[in-house]
CSV table of C-alpha atoms in Angstrom, one decimal:
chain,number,residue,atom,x,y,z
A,514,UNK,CA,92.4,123.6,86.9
A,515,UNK,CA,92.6,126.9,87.9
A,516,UNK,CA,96.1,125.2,90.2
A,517,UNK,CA,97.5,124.3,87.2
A,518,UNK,CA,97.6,127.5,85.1
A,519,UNK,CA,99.4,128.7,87.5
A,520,UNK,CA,101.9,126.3,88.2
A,521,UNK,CA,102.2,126.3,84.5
A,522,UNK,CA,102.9,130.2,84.3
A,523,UNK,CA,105.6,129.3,87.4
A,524,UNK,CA,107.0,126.9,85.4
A,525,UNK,CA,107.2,129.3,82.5
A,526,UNK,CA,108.8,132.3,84.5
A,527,UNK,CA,111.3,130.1,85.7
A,528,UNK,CA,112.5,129.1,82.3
A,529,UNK,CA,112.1,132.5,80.8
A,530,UNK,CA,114.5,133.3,83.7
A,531,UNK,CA,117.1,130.0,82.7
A,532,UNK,CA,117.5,131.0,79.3
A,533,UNK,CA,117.4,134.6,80.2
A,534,UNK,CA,120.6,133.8,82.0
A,535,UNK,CA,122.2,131.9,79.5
A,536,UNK,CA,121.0,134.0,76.7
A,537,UNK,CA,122.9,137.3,77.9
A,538,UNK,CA,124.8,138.2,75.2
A,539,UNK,CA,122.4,137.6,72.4
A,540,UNK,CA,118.8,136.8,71.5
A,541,UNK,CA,115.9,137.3,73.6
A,542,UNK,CA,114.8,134.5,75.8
A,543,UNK,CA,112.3,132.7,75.3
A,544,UNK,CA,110.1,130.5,77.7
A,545,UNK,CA,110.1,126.3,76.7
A,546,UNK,CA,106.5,126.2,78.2
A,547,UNK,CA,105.2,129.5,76.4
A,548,UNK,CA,103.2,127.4,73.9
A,549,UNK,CA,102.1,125.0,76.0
A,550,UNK,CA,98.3,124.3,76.0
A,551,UNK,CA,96.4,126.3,78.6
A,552,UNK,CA,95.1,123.0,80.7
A,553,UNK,CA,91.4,124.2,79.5
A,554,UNK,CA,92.5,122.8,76.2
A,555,UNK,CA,94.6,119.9,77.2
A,556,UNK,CA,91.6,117.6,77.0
A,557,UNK,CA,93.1,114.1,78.7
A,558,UNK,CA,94.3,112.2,75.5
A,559,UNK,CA,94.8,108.5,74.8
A,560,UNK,CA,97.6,109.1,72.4
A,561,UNK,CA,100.6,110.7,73.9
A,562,UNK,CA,102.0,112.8,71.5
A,563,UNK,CA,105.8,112.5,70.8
A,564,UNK,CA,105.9,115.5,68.3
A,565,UNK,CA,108.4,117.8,69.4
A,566,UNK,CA,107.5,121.0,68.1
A,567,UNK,CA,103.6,121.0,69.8
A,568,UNK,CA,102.6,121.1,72.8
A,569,UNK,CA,101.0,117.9,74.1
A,570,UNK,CA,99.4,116.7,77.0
A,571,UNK,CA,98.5,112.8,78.2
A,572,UNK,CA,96.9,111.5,80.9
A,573,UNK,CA,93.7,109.4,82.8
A,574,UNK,CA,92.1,112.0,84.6
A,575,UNK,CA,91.6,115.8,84.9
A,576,UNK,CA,93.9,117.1,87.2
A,577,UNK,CA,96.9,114.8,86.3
A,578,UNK,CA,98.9,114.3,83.4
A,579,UNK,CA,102.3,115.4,81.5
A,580,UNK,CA,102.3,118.4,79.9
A,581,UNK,CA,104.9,118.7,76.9
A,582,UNK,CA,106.2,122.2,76.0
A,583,UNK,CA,107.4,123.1,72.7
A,584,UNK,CA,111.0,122.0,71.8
A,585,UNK,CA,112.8,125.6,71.6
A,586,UNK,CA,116.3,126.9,70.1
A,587,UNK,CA,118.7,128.4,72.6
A,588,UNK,CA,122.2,129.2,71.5
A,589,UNK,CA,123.6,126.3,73.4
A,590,UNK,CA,121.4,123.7,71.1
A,591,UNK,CA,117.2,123.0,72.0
A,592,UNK,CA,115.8,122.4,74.9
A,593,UNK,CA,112.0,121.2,75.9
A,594,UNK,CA,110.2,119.7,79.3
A,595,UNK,CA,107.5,118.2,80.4
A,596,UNK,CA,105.5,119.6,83.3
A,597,UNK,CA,104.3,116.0,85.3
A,598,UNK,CA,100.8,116.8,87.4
A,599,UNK,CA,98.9,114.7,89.5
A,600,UNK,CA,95.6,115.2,91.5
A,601,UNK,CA,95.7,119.0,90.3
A,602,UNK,CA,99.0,119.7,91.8
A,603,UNK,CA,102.7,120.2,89.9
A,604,UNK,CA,105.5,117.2,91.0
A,605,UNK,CA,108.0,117.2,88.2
A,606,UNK,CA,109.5,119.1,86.2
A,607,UNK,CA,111.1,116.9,83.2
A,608,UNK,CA,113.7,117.9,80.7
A,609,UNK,CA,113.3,116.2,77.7
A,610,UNK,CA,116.2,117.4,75.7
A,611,UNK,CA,119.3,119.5,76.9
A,612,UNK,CA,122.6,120.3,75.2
A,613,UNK,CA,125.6,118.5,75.7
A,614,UNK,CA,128.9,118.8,75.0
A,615,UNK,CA,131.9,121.3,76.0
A,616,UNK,CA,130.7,124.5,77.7
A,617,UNK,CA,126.7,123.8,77.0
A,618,UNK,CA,127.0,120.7,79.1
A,619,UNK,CA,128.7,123.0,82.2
A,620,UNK,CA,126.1,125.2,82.4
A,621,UNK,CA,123.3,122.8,81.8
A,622,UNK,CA,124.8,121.5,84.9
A,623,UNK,CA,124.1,124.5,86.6
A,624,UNK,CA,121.3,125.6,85.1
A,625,UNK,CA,118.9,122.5,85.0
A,626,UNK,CA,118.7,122.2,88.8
A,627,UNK,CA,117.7,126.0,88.9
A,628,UNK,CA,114.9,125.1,86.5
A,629,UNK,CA,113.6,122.6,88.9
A,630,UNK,CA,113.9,124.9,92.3
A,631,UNK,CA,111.8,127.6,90.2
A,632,UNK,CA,109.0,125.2,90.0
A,633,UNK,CA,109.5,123.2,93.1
A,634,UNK,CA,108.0,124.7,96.0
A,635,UNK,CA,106.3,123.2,99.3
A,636,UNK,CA,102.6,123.6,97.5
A,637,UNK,CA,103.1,121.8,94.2
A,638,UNK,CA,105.9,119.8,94.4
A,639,UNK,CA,103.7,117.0,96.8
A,640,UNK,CA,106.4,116.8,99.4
A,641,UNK,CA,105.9,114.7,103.3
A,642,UNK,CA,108.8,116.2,104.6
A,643,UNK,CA,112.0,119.2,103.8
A,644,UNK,CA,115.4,117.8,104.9
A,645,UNK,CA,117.8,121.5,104.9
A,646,UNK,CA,120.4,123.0,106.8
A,647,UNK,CA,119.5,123.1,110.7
A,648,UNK,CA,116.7,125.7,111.2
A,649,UNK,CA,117.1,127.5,114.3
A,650,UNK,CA,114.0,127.2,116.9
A,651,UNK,CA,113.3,131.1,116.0
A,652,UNK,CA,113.6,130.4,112.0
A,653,UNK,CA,111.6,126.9,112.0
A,654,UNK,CA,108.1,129.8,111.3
A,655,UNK,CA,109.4,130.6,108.5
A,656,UNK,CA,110.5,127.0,107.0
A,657,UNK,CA,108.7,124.8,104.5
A,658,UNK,CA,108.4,122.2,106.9
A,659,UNK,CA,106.5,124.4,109.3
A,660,UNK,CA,104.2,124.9,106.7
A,661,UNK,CA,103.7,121.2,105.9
A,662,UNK,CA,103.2,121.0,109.4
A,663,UNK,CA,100.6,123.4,109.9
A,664,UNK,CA,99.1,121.9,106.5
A,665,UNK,CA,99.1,118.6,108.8
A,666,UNK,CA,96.9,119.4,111.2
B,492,UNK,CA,98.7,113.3,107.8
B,493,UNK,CA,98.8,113.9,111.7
B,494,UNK,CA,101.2,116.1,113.0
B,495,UNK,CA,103.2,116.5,116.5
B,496,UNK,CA,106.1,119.3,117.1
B,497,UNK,CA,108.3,120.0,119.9
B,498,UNK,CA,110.9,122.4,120.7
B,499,UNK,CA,114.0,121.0,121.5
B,500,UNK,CA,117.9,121.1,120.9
B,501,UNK,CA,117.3,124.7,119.6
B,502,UNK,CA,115.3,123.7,116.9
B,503,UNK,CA,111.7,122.2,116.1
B,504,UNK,CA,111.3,118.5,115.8
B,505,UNK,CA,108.4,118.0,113.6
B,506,UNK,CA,106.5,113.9,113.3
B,507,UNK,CA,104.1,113.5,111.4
B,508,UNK,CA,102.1,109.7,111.1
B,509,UNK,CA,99.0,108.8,108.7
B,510,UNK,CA,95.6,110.2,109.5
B,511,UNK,CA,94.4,106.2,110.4
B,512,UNK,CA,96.7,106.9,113.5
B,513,UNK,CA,94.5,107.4,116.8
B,514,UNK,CA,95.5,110.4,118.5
B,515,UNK,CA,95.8,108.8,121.7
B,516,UNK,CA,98.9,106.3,120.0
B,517,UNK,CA,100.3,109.6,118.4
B,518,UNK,CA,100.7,111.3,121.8
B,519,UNK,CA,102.0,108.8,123.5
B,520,UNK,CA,104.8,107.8,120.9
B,521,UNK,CA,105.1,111.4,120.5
B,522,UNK,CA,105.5,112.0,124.2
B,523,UNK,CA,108.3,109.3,124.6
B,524,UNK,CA,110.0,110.4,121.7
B,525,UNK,CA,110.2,114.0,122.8
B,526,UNK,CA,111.1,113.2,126.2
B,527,UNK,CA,113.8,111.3,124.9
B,528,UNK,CA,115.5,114.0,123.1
B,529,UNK,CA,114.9,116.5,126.0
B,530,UNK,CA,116.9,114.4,128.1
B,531,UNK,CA,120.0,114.2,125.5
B,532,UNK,CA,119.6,118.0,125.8
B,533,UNK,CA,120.5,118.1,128.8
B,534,UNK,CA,122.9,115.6,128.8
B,535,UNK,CA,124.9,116.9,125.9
B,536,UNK,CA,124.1,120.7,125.7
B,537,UNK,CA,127.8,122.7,125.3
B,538,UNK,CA,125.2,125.9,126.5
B,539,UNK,CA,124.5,124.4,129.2
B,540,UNK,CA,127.3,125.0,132.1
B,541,UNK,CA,126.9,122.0,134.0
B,542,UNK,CA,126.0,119.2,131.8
B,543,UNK,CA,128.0,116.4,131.0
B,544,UNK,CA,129.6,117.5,128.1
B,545,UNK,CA,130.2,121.1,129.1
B,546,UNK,CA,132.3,119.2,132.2
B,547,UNK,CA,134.7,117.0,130.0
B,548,UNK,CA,135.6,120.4,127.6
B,549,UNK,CA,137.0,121.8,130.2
B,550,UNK,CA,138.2,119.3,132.1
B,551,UNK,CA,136.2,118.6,135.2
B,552,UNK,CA,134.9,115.4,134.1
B,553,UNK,CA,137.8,113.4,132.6
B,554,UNK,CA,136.9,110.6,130.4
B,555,UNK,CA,138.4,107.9,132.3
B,556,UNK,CA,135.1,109.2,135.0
B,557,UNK,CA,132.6,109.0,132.3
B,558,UNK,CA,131.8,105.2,133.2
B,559,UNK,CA,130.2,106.3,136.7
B,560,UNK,CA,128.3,108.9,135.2
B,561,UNK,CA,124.2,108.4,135.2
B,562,UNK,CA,124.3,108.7,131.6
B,563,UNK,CA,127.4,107.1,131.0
B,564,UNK,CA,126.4,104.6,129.2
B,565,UNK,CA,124.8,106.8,126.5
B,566,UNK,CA,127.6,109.8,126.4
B,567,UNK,CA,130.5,106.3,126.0
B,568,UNK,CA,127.8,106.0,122.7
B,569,UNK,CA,128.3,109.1,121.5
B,570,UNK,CA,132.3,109.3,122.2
B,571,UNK,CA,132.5,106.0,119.3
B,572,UNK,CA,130.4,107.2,117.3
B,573,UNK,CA,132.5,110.6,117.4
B,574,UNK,CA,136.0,108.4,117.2
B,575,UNK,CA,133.8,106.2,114.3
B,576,UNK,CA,133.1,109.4,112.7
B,577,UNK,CA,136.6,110.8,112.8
B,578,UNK,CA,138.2,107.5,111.3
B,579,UNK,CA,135.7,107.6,108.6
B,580,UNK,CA,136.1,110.7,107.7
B,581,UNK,CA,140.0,110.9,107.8
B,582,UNK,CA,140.0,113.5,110.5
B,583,UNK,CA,137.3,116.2,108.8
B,584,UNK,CA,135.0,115.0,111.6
B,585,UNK,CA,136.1,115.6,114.9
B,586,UNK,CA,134.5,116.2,117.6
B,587,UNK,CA,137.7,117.5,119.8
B,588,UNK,CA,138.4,120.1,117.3
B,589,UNK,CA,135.3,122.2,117.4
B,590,UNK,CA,135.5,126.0,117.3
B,591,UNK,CA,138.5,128.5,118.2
B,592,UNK,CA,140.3,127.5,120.3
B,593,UNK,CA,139.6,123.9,119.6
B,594,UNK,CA,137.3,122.5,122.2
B,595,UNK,CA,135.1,119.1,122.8
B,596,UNK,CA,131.7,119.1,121.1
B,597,UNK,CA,130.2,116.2,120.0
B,598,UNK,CA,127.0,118.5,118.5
B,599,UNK,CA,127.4,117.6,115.3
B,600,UNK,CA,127.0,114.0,115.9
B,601,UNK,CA,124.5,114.2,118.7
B,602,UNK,CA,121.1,115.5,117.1
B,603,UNK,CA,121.3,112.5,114.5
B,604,UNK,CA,122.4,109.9,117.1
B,605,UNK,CA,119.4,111.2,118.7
B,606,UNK,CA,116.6,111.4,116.6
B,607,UNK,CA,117.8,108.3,114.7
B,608,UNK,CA,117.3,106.5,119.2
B,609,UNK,CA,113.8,108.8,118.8
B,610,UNK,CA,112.4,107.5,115.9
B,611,UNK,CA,113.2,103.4,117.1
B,612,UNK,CA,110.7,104.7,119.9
B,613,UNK,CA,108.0,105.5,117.7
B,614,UNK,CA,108.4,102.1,116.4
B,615,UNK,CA,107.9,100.6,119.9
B,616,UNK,CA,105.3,102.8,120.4
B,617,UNK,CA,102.9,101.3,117.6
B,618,UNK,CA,104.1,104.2,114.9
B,619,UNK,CA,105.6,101.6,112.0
B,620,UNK,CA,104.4,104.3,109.3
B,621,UNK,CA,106.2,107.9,110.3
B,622,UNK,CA,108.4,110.6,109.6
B,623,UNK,CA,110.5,112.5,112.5
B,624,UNK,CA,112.3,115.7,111.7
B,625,UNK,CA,115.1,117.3,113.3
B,626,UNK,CA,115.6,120.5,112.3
B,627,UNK,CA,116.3,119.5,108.7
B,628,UNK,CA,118.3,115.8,109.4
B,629,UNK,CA,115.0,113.1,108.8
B,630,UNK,CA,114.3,109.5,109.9
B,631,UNK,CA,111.7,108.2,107.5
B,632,UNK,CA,109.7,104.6,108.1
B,633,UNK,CA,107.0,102.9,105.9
B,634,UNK,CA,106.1,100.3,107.8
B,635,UNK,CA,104.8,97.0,106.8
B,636,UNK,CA,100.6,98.0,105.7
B,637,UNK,CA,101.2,100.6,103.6
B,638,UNK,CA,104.7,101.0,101.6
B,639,UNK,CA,104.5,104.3,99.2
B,640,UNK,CA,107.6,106.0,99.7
B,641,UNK,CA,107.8,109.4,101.6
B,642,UNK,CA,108.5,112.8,99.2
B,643,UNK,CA,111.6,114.4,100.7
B,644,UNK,CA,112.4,117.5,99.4
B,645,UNK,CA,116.1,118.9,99.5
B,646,UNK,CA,115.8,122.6,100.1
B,647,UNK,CA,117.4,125.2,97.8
B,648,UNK,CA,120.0,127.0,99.8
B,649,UNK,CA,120.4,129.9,97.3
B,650,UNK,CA,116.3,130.4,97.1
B,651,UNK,CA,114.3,130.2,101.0
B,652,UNK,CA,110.9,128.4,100.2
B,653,UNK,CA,112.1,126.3,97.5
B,654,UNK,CA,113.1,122.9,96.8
B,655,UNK,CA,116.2,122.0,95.2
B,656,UNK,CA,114.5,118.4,94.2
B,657,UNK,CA,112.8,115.5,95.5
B,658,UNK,CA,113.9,112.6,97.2
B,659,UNK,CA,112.1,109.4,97.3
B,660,UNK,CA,112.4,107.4,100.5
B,661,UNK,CA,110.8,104.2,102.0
B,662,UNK,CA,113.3,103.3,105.1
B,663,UNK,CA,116.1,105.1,106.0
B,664,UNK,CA,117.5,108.8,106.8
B,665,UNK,CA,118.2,112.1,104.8
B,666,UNK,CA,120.4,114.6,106.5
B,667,UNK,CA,121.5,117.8,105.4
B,668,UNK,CA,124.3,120.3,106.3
B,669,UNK,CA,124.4,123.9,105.1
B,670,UNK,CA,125.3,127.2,105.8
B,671,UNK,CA,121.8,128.9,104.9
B,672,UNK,CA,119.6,128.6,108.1
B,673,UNK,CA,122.6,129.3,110.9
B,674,UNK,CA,125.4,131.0,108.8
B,675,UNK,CA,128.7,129.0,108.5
B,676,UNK,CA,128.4,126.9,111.6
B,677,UNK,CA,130.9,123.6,110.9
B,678,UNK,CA,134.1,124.3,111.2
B,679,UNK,CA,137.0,122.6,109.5
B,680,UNK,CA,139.4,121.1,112.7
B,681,UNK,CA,142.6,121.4,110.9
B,682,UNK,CA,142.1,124.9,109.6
B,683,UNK,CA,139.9,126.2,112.4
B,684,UNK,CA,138.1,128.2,110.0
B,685,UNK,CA,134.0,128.0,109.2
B,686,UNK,CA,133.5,125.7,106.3
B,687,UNK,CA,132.2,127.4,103.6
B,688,UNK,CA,133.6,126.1,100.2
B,689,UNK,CA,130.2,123.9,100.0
B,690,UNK,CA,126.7,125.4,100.2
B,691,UNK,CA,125.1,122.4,101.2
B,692,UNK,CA,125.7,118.6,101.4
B,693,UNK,CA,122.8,116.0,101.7
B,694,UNK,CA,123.4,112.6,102.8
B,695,UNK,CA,121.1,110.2,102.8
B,696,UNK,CA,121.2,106.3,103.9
B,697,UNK,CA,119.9,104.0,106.5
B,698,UNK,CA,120.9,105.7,109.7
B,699,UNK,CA,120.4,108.7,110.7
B,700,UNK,CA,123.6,109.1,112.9
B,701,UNK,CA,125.9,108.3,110.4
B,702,UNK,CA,124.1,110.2,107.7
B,703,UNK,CA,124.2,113.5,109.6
B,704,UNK,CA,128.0,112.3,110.9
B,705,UNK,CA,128.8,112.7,107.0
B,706,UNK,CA,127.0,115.7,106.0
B,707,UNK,CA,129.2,117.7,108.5
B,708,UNK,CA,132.5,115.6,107.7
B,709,UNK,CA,131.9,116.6,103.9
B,710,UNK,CA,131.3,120.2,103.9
B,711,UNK,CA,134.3,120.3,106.4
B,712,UNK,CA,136.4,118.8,104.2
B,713,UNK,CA,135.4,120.8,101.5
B,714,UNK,CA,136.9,123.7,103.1
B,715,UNK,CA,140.2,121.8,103.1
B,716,UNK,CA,143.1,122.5,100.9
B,717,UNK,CA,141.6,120.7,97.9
B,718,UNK,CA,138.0,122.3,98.5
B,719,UNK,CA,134.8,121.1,97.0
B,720,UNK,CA,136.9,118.3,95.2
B,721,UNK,CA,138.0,116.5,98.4
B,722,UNK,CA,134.7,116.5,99.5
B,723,UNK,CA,133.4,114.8,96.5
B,724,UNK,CA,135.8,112.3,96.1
B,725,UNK,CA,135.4,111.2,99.9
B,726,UNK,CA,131.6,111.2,99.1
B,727,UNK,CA,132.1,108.5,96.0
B,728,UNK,CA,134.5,106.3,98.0
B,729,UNK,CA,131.8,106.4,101.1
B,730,UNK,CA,129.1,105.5,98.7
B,731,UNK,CA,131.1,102.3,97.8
B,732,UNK,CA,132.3,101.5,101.1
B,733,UNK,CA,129.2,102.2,102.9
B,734,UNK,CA,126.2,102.8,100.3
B,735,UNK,CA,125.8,106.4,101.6
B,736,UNK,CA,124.5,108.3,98.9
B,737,UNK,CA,125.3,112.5,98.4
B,738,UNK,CA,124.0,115.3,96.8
B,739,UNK,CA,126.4,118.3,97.4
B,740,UNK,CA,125.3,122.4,96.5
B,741,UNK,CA,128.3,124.7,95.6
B,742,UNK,CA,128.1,128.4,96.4
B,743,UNK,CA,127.5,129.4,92.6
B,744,UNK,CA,124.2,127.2,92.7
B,745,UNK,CA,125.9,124.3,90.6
B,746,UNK,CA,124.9,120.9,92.1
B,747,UNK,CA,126.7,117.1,91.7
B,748,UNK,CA,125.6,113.6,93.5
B,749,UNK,CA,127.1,110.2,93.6
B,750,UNK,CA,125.4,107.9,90.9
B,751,UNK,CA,123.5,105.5,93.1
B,752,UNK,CA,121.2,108.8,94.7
B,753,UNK,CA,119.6,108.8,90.6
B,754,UNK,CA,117.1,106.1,92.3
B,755,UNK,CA,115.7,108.3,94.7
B,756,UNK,CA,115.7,110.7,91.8
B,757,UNK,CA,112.7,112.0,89.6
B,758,UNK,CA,113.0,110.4,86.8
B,759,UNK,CA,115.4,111.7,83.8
B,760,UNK,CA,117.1,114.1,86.4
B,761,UNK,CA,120.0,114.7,84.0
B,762,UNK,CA,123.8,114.3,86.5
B,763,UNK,CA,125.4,117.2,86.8
């Protein structure tokens, strides 16, 4: 549990930094997870909740799980995700509701994708395997998939 | 999982097989595999002086000798898989056209052509269930017991550590070109220039080879006169022609993929 309030608070900082960026010239950002339930109160619950403006979270087992942040206000039009868990570890990141249209929809395109890389790393995201641009021999140490393979064996 | 790493082509070849694997199968699969590639090292190495390949850039084995070589057989493999590459590609792949001055090196059709021979060893050698990674370029098999699809995560060229997203994979190859791990190291054959106007292009269908052949021919032509556009247009005809899927990078961050790759996407990735 402890995994998850941390991913969580990851998954936060990464938005906080997303709307911080898109947010520069007015209005202080605000993170779409920040009223999420800490995971000690999101009990596993038959009923998914739909409601857009609480957090919610669903799922069989502790450990696992969607985790609904609140639906917030950005100047480009609201925007809430979902935070997907299984067996105590982060391995999506789901946005439930982005802006379209003209310029919003341009920097959605840009912006969503860095949302997900915030959250997405080697630990949480449940990855076998990192294809990326050639490693050298020398920089394979410091590569995810060295780490995977290390977790490996 | 179960784990096995080599060094070889100036990188790290990482396999990894289900725990249920004896270790005895694992090394010797392992073993052959690794061999395997060692000996294209050799073979094809432009840093090595005296191999093949370093003989027909300069001259002193001409193609029309190639036939009596000992490898022959394997380097007249890699020469139409070059020539298929260069057709495909209209010319942003080509293997004759590499660095400045313009020279022969196949490299950037080799290491996929390779590991995609390496990984049909495994297979022989009992591993149906395995993933085999070149440097970055992956051959992924599920075999027939047990068929949950491998996570493949796309790194994030802009942040080391990160993934970009998640790929999900049961048969087939994901290869990825960049300029984050080597600096700028594809050049563009017509300009002669490093190819830069892409970040990073992921390819991903059922052969290696061809996979990694593509990845290189796209961030080439991105460096073209018509830039990251050329390259995405070429990537949307090859995913008709061939069912070659893409996921390309641009230097500001911004990414794009041909529609077909939202399958092996998470679910409600929104296109960008």
């Amino acid at each position: 549990m402890r995994k998850t309030t941390m991913a969580l608070c990851s998954t936060a900082a990464g938005i906080t930094l997303l709307l911080g960026v898109k947010a520069q010239s007015g209005g202080s950002p605000r993170s779409a997870l920040a009223d999420a339930p800490q995971p000690a109160a999101a009990a596993p619950s038959t009923a998914p909740s739909t409601a857009p403006s609480s957090g919610a979270a669903s799922g069989g087992t502790p450990g696992s799980g969607k985790f609904t942040g609140s639906e917030i206000d950005t100047r480009y039009g609201p925007v809430q995700v979902q935070a997907v868990e299984s067996g105590g570890k982060l391995t999506d990141i789901v946005v439930l509701q982005q802006t379209y249209g003209g310029h919003s929809s341009q920097i959605d395109s840009y912006a969503l994708p860095v949302l997900k890389s915030e959250a997405l790393t080697a630990q949480n995201a449940n990855i076998d395997v990192v294809s990326g641009a050639t490693y050298t021999s020398e920089g394979y140490a410091q590569s995810l998939q060295a780490a995977l393979d290390a977790a490996g064996k | 999982m179960r784990t096995a790493t080599a060094t070889v082509m100036g990188t790290v070849v990482s396999l990894a097989v289900p725990d249920t694997v004896k270790a005895t199968v694992l090394g010797a699969a392992a073993d052959a595999a690794f061999g395997w590639l060692r000996h294209v090292d050799e073979v094809f190495s432009p840093f090595r002086p005296d191999s093949p390949i370093s003989r027909i850039r300069d001259g002193r084995l001409p193609l029309s000798a190639v036939d009596g070589c000992p490898d022959g057989p394997e380097i007249r493999e890699v020469l139409a898989l070059c020539e298929e590459l260069k057709q495909d590609s209209d010319g942003a792949f080509d293997a004759w056209a590499v660095g400045d001055p313009p020279g022969f090196d196949p490299c950037g059709a080799v290491k996929g052509w390779a590991t995609e021979r390496a990984g049909e060893l495994l297979t022989e050698h009992g591993l149906t269930r395995h993933t085999l990674n070149a440097g970055g370029d992956v051959r992924l098999r599920v075999g027939e017991e047990d068929r949950t699809p491998w996570r493949v995560g796309l790194t994030d060229p802009h942040r080391p550590g990160t993934v970009l997203t998640v790929l999900t994979v049961r048969d087939g190859a994901v290869a990825t070109s960049g300029t984050a791990e080597r600096g700028a190291h594809v050049f563009n054959p017509s300009s002669g220039r490093r190819a830069t106007a892409l970040a990073q292009v992921t390819v991903t269908g059922p052969d290696l080879a061809r996979a990694d052949g593509y990845a290189t021919a796209a961030l080439a032509l991105a460096d073209g006169p018509h830039g990251a556009a050329a390259a995405r247009d070429w990537l949307n005809d090859l995913a008709e022609r061939t069912g070659y899927q893409a996921l390309t990078v641009d230097p500001s961050g911004a990414t794009w993929w041909t529609a077909d790759l939202a399958a092996l996407l998470p679910a409600r990735t929104e296109r960008g």
